[in-house]
JSON list of C-alpha atoms and ligand atoms in Angstrom, two decimals:
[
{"chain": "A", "resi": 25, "resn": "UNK", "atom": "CA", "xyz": [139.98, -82.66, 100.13]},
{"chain": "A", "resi": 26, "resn": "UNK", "atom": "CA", "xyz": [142.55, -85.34, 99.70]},
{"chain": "A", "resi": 27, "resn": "UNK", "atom": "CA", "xyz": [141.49, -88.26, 101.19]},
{"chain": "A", "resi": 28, "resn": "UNK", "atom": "CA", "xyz": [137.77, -87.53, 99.51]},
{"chain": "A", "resi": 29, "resn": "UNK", "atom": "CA", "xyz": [139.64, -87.27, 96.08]},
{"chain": "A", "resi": 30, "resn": "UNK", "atom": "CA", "xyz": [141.22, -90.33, 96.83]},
{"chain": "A", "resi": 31, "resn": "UNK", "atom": "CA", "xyz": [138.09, -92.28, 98.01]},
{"chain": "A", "resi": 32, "resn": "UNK", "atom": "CA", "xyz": [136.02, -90.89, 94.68]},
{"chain": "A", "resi": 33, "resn": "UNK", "atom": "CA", "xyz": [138.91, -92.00, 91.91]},
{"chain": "A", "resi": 34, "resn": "UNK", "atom": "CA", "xyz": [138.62, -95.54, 93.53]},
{"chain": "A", "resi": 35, "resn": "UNK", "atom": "CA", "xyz": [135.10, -95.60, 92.28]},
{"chain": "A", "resi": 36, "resn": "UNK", "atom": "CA", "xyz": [134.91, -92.95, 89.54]},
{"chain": "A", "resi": 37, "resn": "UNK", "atom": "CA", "xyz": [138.54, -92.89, 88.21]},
{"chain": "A", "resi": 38, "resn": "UNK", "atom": "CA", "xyz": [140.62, -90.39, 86.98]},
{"chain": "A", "resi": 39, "resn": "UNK", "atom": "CA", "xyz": [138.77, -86.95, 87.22]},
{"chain": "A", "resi": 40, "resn": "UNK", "atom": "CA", "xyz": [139.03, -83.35, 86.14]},
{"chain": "A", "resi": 41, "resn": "UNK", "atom": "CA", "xyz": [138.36, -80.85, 89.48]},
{"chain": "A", "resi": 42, "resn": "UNK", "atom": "CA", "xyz": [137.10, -77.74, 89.50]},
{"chain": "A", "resi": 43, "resn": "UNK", "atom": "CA", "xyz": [138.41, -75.64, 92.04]},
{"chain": "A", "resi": 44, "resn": "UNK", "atom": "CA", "xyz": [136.86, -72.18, 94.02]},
{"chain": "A", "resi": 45, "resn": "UNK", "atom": "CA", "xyz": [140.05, -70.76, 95.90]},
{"chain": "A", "resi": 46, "resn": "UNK", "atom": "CA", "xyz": [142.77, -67.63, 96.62]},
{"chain": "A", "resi": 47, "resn": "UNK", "atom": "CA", "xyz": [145.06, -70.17, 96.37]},
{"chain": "A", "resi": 48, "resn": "UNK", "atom": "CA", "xyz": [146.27, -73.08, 94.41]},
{"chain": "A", "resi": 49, "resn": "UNK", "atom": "CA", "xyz": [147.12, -75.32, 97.17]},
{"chain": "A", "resi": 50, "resn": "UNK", "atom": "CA", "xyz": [149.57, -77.14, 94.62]},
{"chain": "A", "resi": 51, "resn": "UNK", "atom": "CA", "xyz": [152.67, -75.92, 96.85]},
{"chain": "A", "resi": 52, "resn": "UNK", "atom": "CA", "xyz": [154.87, -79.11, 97.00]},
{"chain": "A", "resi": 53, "resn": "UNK", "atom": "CA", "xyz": [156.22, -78.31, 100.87]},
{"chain": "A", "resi": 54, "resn": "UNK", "atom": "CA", "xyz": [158.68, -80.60, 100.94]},
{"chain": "A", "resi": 55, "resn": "UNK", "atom": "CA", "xyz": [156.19, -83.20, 100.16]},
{"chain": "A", "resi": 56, "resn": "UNK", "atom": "CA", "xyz": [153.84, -82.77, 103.69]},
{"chain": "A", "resi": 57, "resn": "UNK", "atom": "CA", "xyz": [149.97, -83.36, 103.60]},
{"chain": "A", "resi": 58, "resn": "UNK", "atom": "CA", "xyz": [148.10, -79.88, 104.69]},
{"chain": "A", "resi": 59, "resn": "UNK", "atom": "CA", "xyz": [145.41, -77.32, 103.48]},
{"chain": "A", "resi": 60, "resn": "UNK", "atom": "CA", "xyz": [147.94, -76.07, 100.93]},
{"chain": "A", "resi": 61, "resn": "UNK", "atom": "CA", "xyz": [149.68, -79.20, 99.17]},
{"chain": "A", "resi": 62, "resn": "UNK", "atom": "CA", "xyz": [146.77, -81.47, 98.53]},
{"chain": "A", "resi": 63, "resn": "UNK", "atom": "CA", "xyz": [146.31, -80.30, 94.82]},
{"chain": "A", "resi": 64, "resn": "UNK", "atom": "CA", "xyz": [150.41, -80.85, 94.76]},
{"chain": "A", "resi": 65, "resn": "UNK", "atom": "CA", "xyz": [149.16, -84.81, 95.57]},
{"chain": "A", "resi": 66, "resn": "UNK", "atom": "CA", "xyz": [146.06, -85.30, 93.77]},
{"chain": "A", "resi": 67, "resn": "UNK", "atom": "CA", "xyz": [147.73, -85.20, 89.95]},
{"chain": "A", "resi": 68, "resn": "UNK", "atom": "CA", "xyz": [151.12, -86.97, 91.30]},
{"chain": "A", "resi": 69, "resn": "UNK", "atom": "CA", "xyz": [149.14, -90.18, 93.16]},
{"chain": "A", "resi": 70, "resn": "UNK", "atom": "CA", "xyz": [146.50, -89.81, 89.09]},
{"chain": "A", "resi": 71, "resn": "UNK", "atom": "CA", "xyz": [143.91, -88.56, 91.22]},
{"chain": "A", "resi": 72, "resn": "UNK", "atom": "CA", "xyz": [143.04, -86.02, 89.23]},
{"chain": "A", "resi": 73, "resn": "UNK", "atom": "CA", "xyz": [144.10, -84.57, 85.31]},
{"chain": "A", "resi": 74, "resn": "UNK", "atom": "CA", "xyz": [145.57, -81.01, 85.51]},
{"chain": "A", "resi": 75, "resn": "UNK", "atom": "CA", "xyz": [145.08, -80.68, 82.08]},
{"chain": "A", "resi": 76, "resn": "UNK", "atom": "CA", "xyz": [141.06, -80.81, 82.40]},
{"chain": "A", "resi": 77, "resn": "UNK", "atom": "CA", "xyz": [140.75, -79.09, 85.67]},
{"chain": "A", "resi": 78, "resn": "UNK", "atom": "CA", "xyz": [140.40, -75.23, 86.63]},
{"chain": "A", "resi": 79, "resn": "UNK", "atom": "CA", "xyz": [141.12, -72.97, 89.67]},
{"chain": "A", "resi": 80, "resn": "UNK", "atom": "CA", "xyz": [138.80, -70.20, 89.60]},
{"chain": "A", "resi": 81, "resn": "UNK", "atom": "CA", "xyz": [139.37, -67.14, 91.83]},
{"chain": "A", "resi": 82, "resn": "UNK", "atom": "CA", "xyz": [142.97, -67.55, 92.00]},
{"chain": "A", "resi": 83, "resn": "UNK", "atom": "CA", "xyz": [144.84, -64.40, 93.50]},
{"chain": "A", "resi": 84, "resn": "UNK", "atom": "CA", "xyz": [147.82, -65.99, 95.02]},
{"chain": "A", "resi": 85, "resn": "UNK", "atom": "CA", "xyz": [151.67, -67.04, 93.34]},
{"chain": "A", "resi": 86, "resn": "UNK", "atom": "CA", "xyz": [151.55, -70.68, 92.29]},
{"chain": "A", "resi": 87, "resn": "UNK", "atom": "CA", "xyz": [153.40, -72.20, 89.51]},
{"chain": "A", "resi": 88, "resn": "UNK", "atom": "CA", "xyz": [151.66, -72.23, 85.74]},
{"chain": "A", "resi": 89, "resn": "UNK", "atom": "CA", "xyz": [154.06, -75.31, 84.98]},
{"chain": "A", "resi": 90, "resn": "UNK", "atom": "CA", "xyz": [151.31, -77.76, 86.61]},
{"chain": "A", "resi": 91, "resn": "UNK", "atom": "CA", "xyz": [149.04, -77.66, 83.57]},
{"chain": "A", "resi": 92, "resn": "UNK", "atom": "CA", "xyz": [145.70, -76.11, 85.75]},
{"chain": "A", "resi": 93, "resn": "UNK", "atom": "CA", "xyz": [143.61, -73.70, 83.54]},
{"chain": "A", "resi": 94, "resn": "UNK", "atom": "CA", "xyz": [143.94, -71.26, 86.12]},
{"chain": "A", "resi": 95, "resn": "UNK", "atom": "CA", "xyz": [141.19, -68.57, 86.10]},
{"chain": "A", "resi": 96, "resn": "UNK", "atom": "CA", "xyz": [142.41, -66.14, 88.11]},
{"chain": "A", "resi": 97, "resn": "UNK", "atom": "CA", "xyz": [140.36, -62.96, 90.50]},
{"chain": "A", "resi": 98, "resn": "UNK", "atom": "CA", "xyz": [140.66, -60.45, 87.87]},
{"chain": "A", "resi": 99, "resn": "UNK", "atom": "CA", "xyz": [139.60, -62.18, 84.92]},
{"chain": "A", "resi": 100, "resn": "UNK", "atom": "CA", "xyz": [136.53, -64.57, 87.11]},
{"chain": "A", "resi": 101, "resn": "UNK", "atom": "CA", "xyz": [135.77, -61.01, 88.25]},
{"chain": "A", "resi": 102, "resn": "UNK", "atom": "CA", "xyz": [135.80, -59.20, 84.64]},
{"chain": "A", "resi": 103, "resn": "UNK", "atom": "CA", "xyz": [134.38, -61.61, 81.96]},
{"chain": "A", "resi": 104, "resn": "UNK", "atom": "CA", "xyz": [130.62, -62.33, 81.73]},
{"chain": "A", "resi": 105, "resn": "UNK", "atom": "CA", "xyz": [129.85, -65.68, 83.71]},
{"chain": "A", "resi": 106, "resn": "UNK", "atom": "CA", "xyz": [128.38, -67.26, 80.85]},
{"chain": "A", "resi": 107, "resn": "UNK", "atom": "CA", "xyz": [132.09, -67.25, 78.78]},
{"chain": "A", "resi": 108, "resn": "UNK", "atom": "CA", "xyz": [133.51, -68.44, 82.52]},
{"chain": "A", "resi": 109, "resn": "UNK", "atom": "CA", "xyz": [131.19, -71.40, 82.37]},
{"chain": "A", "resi": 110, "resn": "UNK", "atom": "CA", "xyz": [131.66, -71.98, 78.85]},
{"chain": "A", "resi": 111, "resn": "UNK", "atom": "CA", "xyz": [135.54, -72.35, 79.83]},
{"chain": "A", "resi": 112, "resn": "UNK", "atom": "CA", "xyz": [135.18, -74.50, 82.32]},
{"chain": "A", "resi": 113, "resn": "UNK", "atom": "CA", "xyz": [132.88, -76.92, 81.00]},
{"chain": "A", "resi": 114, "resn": "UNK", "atom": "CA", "xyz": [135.26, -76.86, 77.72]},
{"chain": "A", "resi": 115, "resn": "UNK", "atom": "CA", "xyz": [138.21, -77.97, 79.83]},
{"chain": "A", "resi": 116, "resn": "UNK", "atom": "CA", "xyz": [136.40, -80.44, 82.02]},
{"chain": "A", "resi": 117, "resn": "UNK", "atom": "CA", "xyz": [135.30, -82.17, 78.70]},
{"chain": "A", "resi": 118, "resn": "UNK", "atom": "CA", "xyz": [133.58, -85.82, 79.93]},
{"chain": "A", "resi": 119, "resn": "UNK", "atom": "CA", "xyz": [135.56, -86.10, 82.98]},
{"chain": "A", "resi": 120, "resn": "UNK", "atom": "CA", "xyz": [133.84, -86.61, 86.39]},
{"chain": "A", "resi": 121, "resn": "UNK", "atom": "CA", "xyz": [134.39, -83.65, 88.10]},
{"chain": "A", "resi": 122, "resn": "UNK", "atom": "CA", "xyz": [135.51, -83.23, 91.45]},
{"chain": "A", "resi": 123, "resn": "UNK", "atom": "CA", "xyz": [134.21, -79.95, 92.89]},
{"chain": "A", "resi": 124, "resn": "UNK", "atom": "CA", "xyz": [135.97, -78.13, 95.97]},
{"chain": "A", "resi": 125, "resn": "UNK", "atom": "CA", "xyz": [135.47, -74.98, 96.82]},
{"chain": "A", "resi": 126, "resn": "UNK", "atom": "CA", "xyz": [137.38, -72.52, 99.50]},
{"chain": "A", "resi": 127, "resn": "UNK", "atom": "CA", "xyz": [135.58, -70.14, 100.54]},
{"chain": "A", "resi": 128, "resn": "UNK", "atom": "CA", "xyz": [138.27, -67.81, 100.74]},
{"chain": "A", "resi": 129, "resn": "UNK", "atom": "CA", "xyz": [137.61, -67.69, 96.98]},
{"chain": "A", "resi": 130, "resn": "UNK", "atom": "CA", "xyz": [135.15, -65.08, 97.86]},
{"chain": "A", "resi": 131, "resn": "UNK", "atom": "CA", "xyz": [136.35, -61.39, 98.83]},
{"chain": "A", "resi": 132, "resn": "UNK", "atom": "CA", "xyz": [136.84, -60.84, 102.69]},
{"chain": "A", "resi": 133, "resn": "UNK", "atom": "CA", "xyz": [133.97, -58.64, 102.45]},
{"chain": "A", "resi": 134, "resn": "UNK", "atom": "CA", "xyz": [131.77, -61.90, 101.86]},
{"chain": "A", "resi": 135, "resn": "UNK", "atom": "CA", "xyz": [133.81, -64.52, 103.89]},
{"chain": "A", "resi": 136, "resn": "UNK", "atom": "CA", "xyz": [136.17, -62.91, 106.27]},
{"chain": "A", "resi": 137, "resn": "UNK", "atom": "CA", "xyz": [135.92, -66.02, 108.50]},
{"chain": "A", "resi": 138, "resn": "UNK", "atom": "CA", "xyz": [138.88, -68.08, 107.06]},
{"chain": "A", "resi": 139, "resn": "UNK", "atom": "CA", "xyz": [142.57, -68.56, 108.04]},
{"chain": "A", "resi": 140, "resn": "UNK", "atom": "CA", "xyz": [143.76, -66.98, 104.94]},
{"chain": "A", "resi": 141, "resn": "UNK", "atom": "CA", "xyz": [142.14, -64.37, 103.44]},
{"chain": "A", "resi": 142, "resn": "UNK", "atom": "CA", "xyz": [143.14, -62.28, 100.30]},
{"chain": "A", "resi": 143, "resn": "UNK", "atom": "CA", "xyz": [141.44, -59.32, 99.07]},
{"chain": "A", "resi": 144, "resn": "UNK", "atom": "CA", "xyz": [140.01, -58.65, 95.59]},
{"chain": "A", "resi": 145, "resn": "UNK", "atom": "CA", "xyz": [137.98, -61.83, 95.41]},
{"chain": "A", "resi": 146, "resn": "UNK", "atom": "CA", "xyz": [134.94, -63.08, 93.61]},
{"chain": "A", "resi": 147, "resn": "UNK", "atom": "CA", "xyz": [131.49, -61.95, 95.40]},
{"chain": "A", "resi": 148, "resn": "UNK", "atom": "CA", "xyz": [129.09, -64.45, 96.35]},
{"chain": "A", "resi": 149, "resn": "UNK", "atom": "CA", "xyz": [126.05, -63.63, 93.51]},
{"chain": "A", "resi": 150, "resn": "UNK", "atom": "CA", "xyz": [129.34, -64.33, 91.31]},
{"chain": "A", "resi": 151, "resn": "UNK", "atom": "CA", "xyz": [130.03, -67.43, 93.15]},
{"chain": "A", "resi": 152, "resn": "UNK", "atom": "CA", "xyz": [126.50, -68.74, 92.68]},
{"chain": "A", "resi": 153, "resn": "UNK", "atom": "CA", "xyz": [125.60, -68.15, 89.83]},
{"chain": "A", "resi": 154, "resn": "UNK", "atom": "CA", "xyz": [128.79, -69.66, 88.41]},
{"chain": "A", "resi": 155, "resn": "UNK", "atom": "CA", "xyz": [128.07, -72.54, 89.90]},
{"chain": "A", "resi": 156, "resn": "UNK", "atom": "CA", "xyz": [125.03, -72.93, 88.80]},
{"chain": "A", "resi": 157, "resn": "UNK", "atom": "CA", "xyz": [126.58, -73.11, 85.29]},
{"chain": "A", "resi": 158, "resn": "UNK", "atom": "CA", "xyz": [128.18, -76.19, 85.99]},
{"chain": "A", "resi": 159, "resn": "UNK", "atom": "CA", "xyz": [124.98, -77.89, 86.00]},
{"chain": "A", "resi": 160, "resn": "UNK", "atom": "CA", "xyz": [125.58, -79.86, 82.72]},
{"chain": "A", "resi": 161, "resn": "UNK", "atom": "CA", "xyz": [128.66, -81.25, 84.46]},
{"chain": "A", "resi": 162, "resn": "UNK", "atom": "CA", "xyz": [128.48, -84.66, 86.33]},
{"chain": "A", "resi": 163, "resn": "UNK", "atom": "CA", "xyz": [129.51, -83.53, 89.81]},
{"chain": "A", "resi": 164, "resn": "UNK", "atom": "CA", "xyz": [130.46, -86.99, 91.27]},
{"chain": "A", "resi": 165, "resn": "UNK", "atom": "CA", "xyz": [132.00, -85.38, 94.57]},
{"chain": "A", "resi": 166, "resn": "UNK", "atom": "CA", "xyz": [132.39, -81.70, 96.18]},
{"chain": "A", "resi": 167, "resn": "UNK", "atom": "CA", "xyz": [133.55, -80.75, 99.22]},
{"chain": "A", "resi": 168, "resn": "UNK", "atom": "CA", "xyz": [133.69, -76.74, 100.89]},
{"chain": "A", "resi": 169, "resn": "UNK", "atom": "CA", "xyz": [136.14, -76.15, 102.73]},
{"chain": "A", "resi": 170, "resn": "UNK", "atom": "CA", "xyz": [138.26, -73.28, 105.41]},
{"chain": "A", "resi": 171, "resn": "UNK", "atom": "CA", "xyz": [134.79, -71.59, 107.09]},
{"chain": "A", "resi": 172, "resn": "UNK", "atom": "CA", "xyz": [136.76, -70.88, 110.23]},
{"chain": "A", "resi": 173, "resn": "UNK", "atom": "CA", "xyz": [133.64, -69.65, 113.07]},
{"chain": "A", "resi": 174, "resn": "UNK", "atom": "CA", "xyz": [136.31, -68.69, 115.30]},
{"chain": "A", "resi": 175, "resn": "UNK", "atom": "CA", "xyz": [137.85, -65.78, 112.53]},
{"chain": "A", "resi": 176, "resn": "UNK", "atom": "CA", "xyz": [133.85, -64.74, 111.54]},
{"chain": "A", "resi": 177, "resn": "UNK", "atom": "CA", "xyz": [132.00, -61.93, 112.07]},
{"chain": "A", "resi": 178, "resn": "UNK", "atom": "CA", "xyz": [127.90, -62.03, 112.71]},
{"chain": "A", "resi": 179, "resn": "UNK", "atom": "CA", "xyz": [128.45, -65.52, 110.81]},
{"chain": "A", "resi": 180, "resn": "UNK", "atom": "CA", "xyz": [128.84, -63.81, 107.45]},
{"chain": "A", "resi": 181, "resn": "UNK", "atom": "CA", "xyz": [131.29, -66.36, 106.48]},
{"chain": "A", "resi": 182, "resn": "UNK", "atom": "CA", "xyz": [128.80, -69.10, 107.70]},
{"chain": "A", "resi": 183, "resn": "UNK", "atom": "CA", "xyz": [125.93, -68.19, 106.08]},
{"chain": "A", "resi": 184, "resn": "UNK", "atom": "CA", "xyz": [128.11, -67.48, 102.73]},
{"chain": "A", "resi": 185, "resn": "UNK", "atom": "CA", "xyz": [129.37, -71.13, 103.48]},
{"chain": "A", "resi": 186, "resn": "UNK", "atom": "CA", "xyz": [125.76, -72.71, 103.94]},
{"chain": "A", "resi": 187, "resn": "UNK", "atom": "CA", "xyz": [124.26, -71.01, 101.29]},
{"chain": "A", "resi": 188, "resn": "UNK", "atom": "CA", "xyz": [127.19, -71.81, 98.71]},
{"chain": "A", "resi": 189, "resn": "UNK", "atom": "CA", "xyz": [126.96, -75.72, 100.07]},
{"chain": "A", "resi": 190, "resn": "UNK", "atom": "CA", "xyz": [123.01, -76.15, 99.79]},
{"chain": "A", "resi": 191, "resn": "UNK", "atom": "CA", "xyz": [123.47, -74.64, 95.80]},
{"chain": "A", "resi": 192, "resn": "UNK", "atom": "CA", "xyz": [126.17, -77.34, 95.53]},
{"chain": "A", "resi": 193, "resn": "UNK", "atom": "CA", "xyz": [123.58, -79.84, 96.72]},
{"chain": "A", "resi": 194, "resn": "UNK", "atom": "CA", "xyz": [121.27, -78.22, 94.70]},
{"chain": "A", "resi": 195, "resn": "UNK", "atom": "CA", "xyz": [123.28, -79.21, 91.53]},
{"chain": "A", "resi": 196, "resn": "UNK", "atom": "CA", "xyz": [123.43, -83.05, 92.20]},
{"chain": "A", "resi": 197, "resn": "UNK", "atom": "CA", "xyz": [119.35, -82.80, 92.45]},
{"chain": "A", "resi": 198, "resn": "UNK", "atom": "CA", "xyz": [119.18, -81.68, 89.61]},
{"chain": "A", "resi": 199, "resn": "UNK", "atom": "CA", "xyz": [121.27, -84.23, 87.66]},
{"chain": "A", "resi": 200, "resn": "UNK", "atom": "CA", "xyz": [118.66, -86.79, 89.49]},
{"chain": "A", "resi": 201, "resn": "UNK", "atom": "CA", "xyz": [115.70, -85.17, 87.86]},
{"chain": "A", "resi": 202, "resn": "UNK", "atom": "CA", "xyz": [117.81, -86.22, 84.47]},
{"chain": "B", "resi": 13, "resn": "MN", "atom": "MN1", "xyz": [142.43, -70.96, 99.84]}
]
């Protein structure tokens, strides 16, 4: 995700990113680039504000200093989607949004193909229709991110990747029709 954060500030500026994930990924690790530290670089190089962005589906330790509104897998799993989106879109506020989304952020049951998995995640009728919320947003990059074909089985996590990508795609369509 980092160098497609970087390449989308150039043109967009500063924006607020929304985040599907188990993890964080804002572990410093002595400073490296990898799948866990990007979100470590994005704020520190003004990539992106903390302070407008959430991690939804969060099930992991990471450190509530960094400023994230950090949804994590209990409450995304427990409060109506409608509130969920109404969070989100309160903390974006008129940011560009950045959208990346892990699919480890669904439960194993739904994506067991990816190199870390952690149980007790969202499902994927959550996952859509969640994103589908962020509709009124304006989405100026996404990426999805750790479908792993090797670690799948009958290319559950595949599909769940696919389908999850074409509703992302389905989102900036719609802001055309605008
Ligand atoms: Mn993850």
């Amino acid at each position: 995700a980092l160098p497609s954060i970087r390449a989308h500030a150039k043109h967009f500026g500063k924006m607020a990113l929304i985040q599907f994930d188990a993890h964080t990924d804002t572990y410093s690790n002595g400073s490296e680039f990898d799948h866990g530290t990007m979100f470590y670089h994005a704020p520190k190089e003004g990539l992106i504000d903390p302070n407008h962005s959430v991690q939804i589906g969060i099930r992991t330790e990471y450190d509530a200093s960094l400023g994230f509104n950090v949804i994590d897998a209990a409450k995304a799993n427990d409060t109506p989607v409608e509130q969920l989106v109404a969070e989100i879109i309160e903390t974006v506020g008129d940011l560009p949004v950045y959208l990346s989304f892990d699919i480890d952020c669904l439960d194993p049951a739904y994506a067991p193909g990816t190199g870390t998995p952690v149980i007790g995640g969202l499902n994927s009728d959550r996952a859509l229709k969640l994103l589908r919320g962020l509709a009124p947003l304006n989405i100026v990059g996404m990426d999805l991110v750790e479908v792993s074909p090797p670690f799948d089985q009958s290319e559950i996590t595949a599909l769940a990747g696919a389908t999850i990508a074409l509703e992302m795609l389905h989102l900036q369509a719609a802001k055309l029709g605008k």
